[in-house]
GROMACS .gro file of C-alpha atoms in nm:
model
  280
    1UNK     CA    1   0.000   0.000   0.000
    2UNK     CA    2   0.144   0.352  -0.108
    3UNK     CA    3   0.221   0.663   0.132
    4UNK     CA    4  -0.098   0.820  -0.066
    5UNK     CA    5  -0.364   0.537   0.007
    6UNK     CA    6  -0.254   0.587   0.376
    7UNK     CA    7  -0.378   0.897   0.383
    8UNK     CA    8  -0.771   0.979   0.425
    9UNK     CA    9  -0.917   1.064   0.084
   10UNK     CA   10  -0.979   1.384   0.194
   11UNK     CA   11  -0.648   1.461   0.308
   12UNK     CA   12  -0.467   1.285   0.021
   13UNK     CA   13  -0.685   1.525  -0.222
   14UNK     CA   14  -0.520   1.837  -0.054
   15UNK     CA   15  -0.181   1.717  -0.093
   16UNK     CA   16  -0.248   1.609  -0.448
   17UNK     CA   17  -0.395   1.990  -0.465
   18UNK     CA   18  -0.062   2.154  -0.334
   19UNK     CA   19   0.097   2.227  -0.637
   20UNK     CA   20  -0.200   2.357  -0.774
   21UNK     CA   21  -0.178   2.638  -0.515
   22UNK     CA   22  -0.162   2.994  -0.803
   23UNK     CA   23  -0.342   2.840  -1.036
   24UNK     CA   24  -0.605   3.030  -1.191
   25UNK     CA   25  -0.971   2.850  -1.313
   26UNK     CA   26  -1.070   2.944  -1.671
   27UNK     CA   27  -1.124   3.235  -1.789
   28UNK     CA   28  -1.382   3.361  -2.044
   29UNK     CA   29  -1.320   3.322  -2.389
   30UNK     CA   30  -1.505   3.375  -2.725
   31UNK     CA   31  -1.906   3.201  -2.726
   32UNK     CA   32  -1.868   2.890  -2.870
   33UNK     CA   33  -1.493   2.839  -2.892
   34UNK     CA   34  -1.302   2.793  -3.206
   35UNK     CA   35  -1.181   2.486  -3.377
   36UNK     CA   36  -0.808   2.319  -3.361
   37UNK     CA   37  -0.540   2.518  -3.468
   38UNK     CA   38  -0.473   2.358  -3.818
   39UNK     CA   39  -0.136   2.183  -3.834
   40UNK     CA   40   0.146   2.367  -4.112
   41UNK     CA   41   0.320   2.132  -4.343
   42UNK     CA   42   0.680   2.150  -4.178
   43UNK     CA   43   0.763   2.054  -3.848
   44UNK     CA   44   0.485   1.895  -3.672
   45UNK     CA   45   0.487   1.563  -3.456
   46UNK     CA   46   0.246   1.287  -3.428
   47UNK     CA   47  -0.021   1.299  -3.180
   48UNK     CA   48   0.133   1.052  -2.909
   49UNK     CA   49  -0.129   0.748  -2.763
   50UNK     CA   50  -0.362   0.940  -2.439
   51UNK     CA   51  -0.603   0.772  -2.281
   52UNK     CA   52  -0.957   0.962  -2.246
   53UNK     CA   53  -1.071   1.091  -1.899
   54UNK     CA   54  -1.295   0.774  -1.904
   55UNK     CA   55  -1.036   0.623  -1.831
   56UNK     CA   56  -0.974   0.746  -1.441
   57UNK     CA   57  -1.294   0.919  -1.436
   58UNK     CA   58  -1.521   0.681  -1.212
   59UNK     CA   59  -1.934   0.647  -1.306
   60UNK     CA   60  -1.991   0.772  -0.987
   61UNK     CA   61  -1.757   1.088  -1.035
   62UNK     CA   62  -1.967   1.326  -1.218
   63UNK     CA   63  -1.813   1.715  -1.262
   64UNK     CA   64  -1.981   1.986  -1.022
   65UNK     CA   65  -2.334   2.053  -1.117
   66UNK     CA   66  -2.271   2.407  -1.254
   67UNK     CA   67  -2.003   2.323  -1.469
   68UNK     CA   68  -1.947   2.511  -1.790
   69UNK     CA   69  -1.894   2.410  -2.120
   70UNK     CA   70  -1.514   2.399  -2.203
   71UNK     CA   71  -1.355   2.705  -2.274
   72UNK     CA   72  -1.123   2.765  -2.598
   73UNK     CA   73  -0.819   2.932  -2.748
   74UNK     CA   74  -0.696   2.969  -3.077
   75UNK     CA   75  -0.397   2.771  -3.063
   76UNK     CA   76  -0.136   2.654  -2.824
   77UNK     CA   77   0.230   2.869  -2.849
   78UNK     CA   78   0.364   2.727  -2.473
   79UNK     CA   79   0.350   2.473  -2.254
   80UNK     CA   80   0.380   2.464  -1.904
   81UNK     CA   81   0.507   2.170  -1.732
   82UNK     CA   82   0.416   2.095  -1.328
   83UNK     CA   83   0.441   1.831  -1.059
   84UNK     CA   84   0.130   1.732  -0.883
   85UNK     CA   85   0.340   1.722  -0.597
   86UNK     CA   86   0.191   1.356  -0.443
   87UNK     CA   87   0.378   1.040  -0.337
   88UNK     CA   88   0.614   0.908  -0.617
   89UNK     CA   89   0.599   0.516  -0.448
   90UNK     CA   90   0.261   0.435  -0.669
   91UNK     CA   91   0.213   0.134  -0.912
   92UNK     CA   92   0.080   0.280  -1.289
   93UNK     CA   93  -0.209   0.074  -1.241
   94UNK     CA   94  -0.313   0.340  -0.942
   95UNK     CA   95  -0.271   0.637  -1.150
   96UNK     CA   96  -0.654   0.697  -1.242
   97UNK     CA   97  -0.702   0.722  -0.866
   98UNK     CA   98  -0.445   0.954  -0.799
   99UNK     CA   99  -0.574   1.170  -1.083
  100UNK     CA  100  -0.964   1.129  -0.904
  101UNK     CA  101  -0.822   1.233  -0.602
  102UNK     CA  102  -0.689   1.555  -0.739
  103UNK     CA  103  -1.040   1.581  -0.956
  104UNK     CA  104  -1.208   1.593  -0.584
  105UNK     CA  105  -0.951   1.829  -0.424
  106UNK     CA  106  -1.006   2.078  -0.725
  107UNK     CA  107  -1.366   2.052  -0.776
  108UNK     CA  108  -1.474   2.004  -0.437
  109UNK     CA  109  -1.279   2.173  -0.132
  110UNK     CA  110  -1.160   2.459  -0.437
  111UNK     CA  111  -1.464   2.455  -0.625
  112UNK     CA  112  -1.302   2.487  -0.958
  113UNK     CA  113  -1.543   2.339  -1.219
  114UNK     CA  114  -1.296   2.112  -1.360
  115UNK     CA  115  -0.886   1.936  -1.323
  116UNK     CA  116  -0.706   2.233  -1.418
  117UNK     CA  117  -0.430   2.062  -1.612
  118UNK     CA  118  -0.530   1.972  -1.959
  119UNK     CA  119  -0.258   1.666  -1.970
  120UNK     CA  120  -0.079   1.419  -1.660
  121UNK     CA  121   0.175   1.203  -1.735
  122UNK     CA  122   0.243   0.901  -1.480
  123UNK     CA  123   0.593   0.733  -1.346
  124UNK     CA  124   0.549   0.508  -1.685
  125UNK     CA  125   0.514   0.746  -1.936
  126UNK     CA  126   0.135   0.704  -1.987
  127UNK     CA  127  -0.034   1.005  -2.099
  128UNK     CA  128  -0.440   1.099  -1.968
  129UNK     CA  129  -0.623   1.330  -2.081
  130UNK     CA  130  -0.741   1.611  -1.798
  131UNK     CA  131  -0.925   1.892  -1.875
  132UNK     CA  132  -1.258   1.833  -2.094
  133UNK     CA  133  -1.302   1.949  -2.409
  134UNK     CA  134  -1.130   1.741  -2.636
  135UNK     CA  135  -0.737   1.662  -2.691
  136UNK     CA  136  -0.754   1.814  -3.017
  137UNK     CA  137  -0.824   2.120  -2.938
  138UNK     CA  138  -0.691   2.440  -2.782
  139UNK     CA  139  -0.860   2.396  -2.424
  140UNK     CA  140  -0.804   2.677  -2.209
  141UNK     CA  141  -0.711   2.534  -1.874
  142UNK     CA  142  -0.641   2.589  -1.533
  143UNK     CA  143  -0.294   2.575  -1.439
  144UNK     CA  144  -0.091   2.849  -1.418
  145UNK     CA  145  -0.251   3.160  -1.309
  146UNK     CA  146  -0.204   3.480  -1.565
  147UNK     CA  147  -0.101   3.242  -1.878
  148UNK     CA  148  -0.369   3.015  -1.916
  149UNK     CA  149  -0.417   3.134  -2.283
  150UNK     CA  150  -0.316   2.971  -2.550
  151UNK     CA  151  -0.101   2.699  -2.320
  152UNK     CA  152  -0.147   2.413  -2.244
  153UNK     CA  153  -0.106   2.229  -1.889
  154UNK     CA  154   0.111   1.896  -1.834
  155UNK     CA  155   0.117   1.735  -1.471
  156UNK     CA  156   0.417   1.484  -1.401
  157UNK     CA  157   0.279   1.257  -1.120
  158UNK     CA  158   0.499   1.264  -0.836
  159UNK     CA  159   0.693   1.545  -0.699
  160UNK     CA  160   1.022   1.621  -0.815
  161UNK     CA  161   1.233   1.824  -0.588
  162UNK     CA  162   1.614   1.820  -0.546
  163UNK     CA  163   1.770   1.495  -0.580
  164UNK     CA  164   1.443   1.265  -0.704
  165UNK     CA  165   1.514   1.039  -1.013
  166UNK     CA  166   1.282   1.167  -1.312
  167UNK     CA  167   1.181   0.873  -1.495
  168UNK     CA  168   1.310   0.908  -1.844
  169UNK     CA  169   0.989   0.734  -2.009
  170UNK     CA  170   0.800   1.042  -1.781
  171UNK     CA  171   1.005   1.317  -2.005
  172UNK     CA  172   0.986   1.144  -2.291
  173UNK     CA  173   0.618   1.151  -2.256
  174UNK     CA  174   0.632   1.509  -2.156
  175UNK     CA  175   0.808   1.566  -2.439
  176UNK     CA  176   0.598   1.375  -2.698
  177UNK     CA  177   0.258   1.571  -2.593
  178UNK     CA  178   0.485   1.922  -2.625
  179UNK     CA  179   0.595   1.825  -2.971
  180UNK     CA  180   0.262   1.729  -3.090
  181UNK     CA  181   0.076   2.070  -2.916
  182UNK     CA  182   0.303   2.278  -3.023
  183UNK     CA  183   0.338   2.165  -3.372
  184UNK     CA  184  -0.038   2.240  -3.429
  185UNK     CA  185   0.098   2.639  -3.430
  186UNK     CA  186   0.440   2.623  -3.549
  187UNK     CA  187   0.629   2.652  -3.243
  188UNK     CA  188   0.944   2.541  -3.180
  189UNK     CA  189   0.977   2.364  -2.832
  190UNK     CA  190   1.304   2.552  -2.791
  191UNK     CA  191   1.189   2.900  -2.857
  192UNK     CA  192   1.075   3.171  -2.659
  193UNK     CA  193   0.757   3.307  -2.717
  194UNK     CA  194   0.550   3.618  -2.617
  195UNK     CA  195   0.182   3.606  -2.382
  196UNK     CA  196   0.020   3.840  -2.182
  197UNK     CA  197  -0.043   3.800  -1.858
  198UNK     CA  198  -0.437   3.779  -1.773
  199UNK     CA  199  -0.366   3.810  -1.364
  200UNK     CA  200  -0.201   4.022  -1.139
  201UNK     CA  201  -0.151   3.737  -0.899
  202UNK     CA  202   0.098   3.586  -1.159
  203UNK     CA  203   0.523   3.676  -1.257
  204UNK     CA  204   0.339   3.963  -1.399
  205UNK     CA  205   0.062   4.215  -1.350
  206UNK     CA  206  -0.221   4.201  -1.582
  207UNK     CA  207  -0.201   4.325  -1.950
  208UNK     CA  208   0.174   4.293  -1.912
  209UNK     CA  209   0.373   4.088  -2.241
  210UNK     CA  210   0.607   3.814  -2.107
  211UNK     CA  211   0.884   3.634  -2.291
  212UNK     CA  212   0.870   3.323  -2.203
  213UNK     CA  213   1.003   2.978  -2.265
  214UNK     CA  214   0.780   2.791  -2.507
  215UNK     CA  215   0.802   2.471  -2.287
  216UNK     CA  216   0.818   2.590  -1.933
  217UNK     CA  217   0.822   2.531  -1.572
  218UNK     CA  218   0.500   2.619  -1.374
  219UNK     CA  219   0.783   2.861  -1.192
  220UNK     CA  220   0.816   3.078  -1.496
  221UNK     CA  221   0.464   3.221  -1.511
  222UNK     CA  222   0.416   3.200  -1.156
  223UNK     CA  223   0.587   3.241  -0.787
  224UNK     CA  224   0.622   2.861  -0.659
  225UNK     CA  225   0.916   2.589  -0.651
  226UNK     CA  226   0.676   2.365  -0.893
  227UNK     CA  227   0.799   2.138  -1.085
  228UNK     CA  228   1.033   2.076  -0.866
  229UNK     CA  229   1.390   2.138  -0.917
  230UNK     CA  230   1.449   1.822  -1.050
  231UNK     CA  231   1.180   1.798  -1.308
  232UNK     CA  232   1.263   2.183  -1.383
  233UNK     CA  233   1.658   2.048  -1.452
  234UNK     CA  234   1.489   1.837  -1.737
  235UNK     CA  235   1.327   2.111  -1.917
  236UNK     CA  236   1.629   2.167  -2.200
  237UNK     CA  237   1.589   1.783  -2.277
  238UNK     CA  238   1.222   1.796  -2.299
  239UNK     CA  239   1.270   2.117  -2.533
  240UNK     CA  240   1.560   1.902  -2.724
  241UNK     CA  241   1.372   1.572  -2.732
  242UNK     CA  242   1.010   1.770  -2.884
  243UNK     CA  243   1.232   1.966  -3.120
  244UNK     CA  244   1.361   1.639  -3.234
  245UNK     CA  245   1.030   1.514  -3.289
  246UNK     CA  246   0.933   1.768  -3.469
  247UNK     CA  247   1.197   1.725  -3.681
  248UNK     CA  248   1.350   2.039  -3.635
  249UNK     CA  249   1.784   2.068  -3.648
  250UNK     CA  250   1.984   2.324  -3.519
  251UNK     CA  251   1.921   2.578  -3.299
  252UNK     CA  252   1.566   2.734  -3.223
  253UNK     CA  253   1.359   2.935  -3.489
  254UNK     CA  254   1.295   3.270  -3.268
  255UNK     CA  255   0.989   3.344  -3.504
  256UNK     CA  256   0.680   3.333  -3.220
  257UNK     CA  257   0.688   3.719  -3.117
  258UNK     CA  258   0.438   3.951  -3.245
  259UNK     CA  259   0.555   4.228  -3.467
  260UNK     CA  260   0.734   4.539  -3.340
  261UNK     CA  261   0.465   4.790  -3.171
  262UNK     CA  262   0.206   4.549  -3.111
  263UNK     CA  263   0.077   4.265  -2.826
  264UNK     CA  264  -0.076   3.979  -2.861
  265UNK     CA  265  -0.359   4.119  -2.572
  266UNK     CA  266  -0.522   4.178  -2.868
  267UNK     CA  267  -0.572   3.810  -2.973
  268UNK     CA  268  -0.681   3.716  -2.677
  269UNK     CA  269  -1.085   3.659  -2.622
  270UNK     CA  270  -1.260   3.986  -2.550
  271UNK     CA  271  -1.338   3.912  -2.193
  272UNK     CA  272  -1.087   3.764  -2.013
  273UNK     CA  273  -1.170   3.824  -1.676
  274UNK     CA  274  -1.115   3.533  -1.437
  275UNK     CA  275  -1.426   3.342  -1.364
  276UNK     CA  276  -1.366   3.371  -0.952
  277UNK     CA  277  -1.692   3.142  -0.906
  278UNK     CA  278  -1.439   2.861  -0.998
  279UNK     CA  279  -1.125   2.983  -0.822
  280UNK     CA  280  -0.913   3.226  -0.841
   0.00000   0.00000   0.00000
């Protein structure tokens, strides 16, 4: 029996929730959404194997009665990468309850109206899907406060502080789901690209442009040790390995800023105001 079954399922959800402490719920975007961001010709990857949320979300877990429809972005330019900051001593076959666990700490003790990360990858590089609204598409989601637009979330299940081995199937998976996202838009994994901050409680006050790595550490966007510094020491592989599987060589194409004189605030939906019924 893991450290995490010993605790009560009440308690284990809260320490499942820790890392999630900054994150900001959805925010508004355009009625309706928008479709996938249509892949270009060159340097794209292939969307890796994920299995659904049926696949760790119980019968008898249903989402919060007022939960809204999914929200949606455009496309996906970043990625930031977390630790859900739980026991790392689980088998893979437990991993759908360690992801319901941190379903119940989000949606019930925080009232968020959803998982905030839109991927988790386990100890054995399997990939679920998180957030609803389809794997395809640009789901906004709930994981690091100020820059949930046009990012996407991925949760490493354990926690990965100073000194803890990092699986190497983990980052490869990591690394697959980057390469595929980020293809859909162009981006190389290696880049630096440009978002605006939607919260004050973030790096960076609200409205403000931030350079940031295109496959980042929850720590970039927001004040917090997650991922963990050694998850956060495998970020230049993850941006190697996805580059590779993209098929890019050499060093990064810098192309993702917007042009001189102008922000991407606004591309973003026209209210984008946090929803503070589900979080903040």
């Amino acid at each position: 029996m893991t450290a995490l079954r010993a605790l009560p399922g009440v308690t284990a959800a809260v320490v499942l929730a820790l890392c999630a402490s900054g994150v900001e719920d959805v925010v508004a975007s355009r009625a309706g959404g928008s479709a996938a961001h249509r892949p270009s010709a060159a340097h794209t990857a292939p969307r890796p194997a994920i299995l659904p949320r049926s696949a760790w979300l119980e019968a008898g877990s249903t989402a919060p009665a007022r939960q809204p429809p999914a929200r949606y972005d455009d496309k996906v330019v970043a990625v930031f990468v977390h630790h859900t900051d739980s026991p790392n001593a689980y088998d893979c076959a437990e991993t759908p309850r360690i992801i319901r666990d941190l379903y119940t700490g989000q949606t019930g003790a925080r009232q968020w109206d959803d998982i905030g990360y839109n991927f988790l990858v386990d100890r054995c590089g399997t990939v679920y899907e998180g957030r609803a609204g389809g794997v395809t598409r640009a789901v906004t989601g709930a994981h690091t406060q100020g820059f949930n637009h046009r990012t996407v979330g991925i949760a490493a299940v354990g926690t990965f502080t100073a000194g803890v081995e990092v699986p190497r199937v983990m980052t490869d998976a990591i690394a697959a789901v980057a390469a595929w996202k980020l293809g859909l838009s162009g981006t190389d994994p290696r880049a630096r690209v440009r978002l605006v901050s939607s919260n004050s409680g973030s790096r960076y006050a609200a409205g403000t442009p931030a350079v940031l790595p295109a496959v980042a550490g929850h720590n970039d966007g927001y004040m917090t040790s997650c991922p963990g510094a050694a998850l956060s020491a495998r970020l230049p592989e993850i941006r190697a390995a996805a580059a590779r599987l993209q098929g890019r060589p050499g060093e990064p194409q810098q192309g993702h800023s917007p042009p001189a004189g102008r922000t991407e605030a606004a591309a973003l939906p026209s209210d984008h105001r946090a929803d503070l019924r589900w979080g903040s």
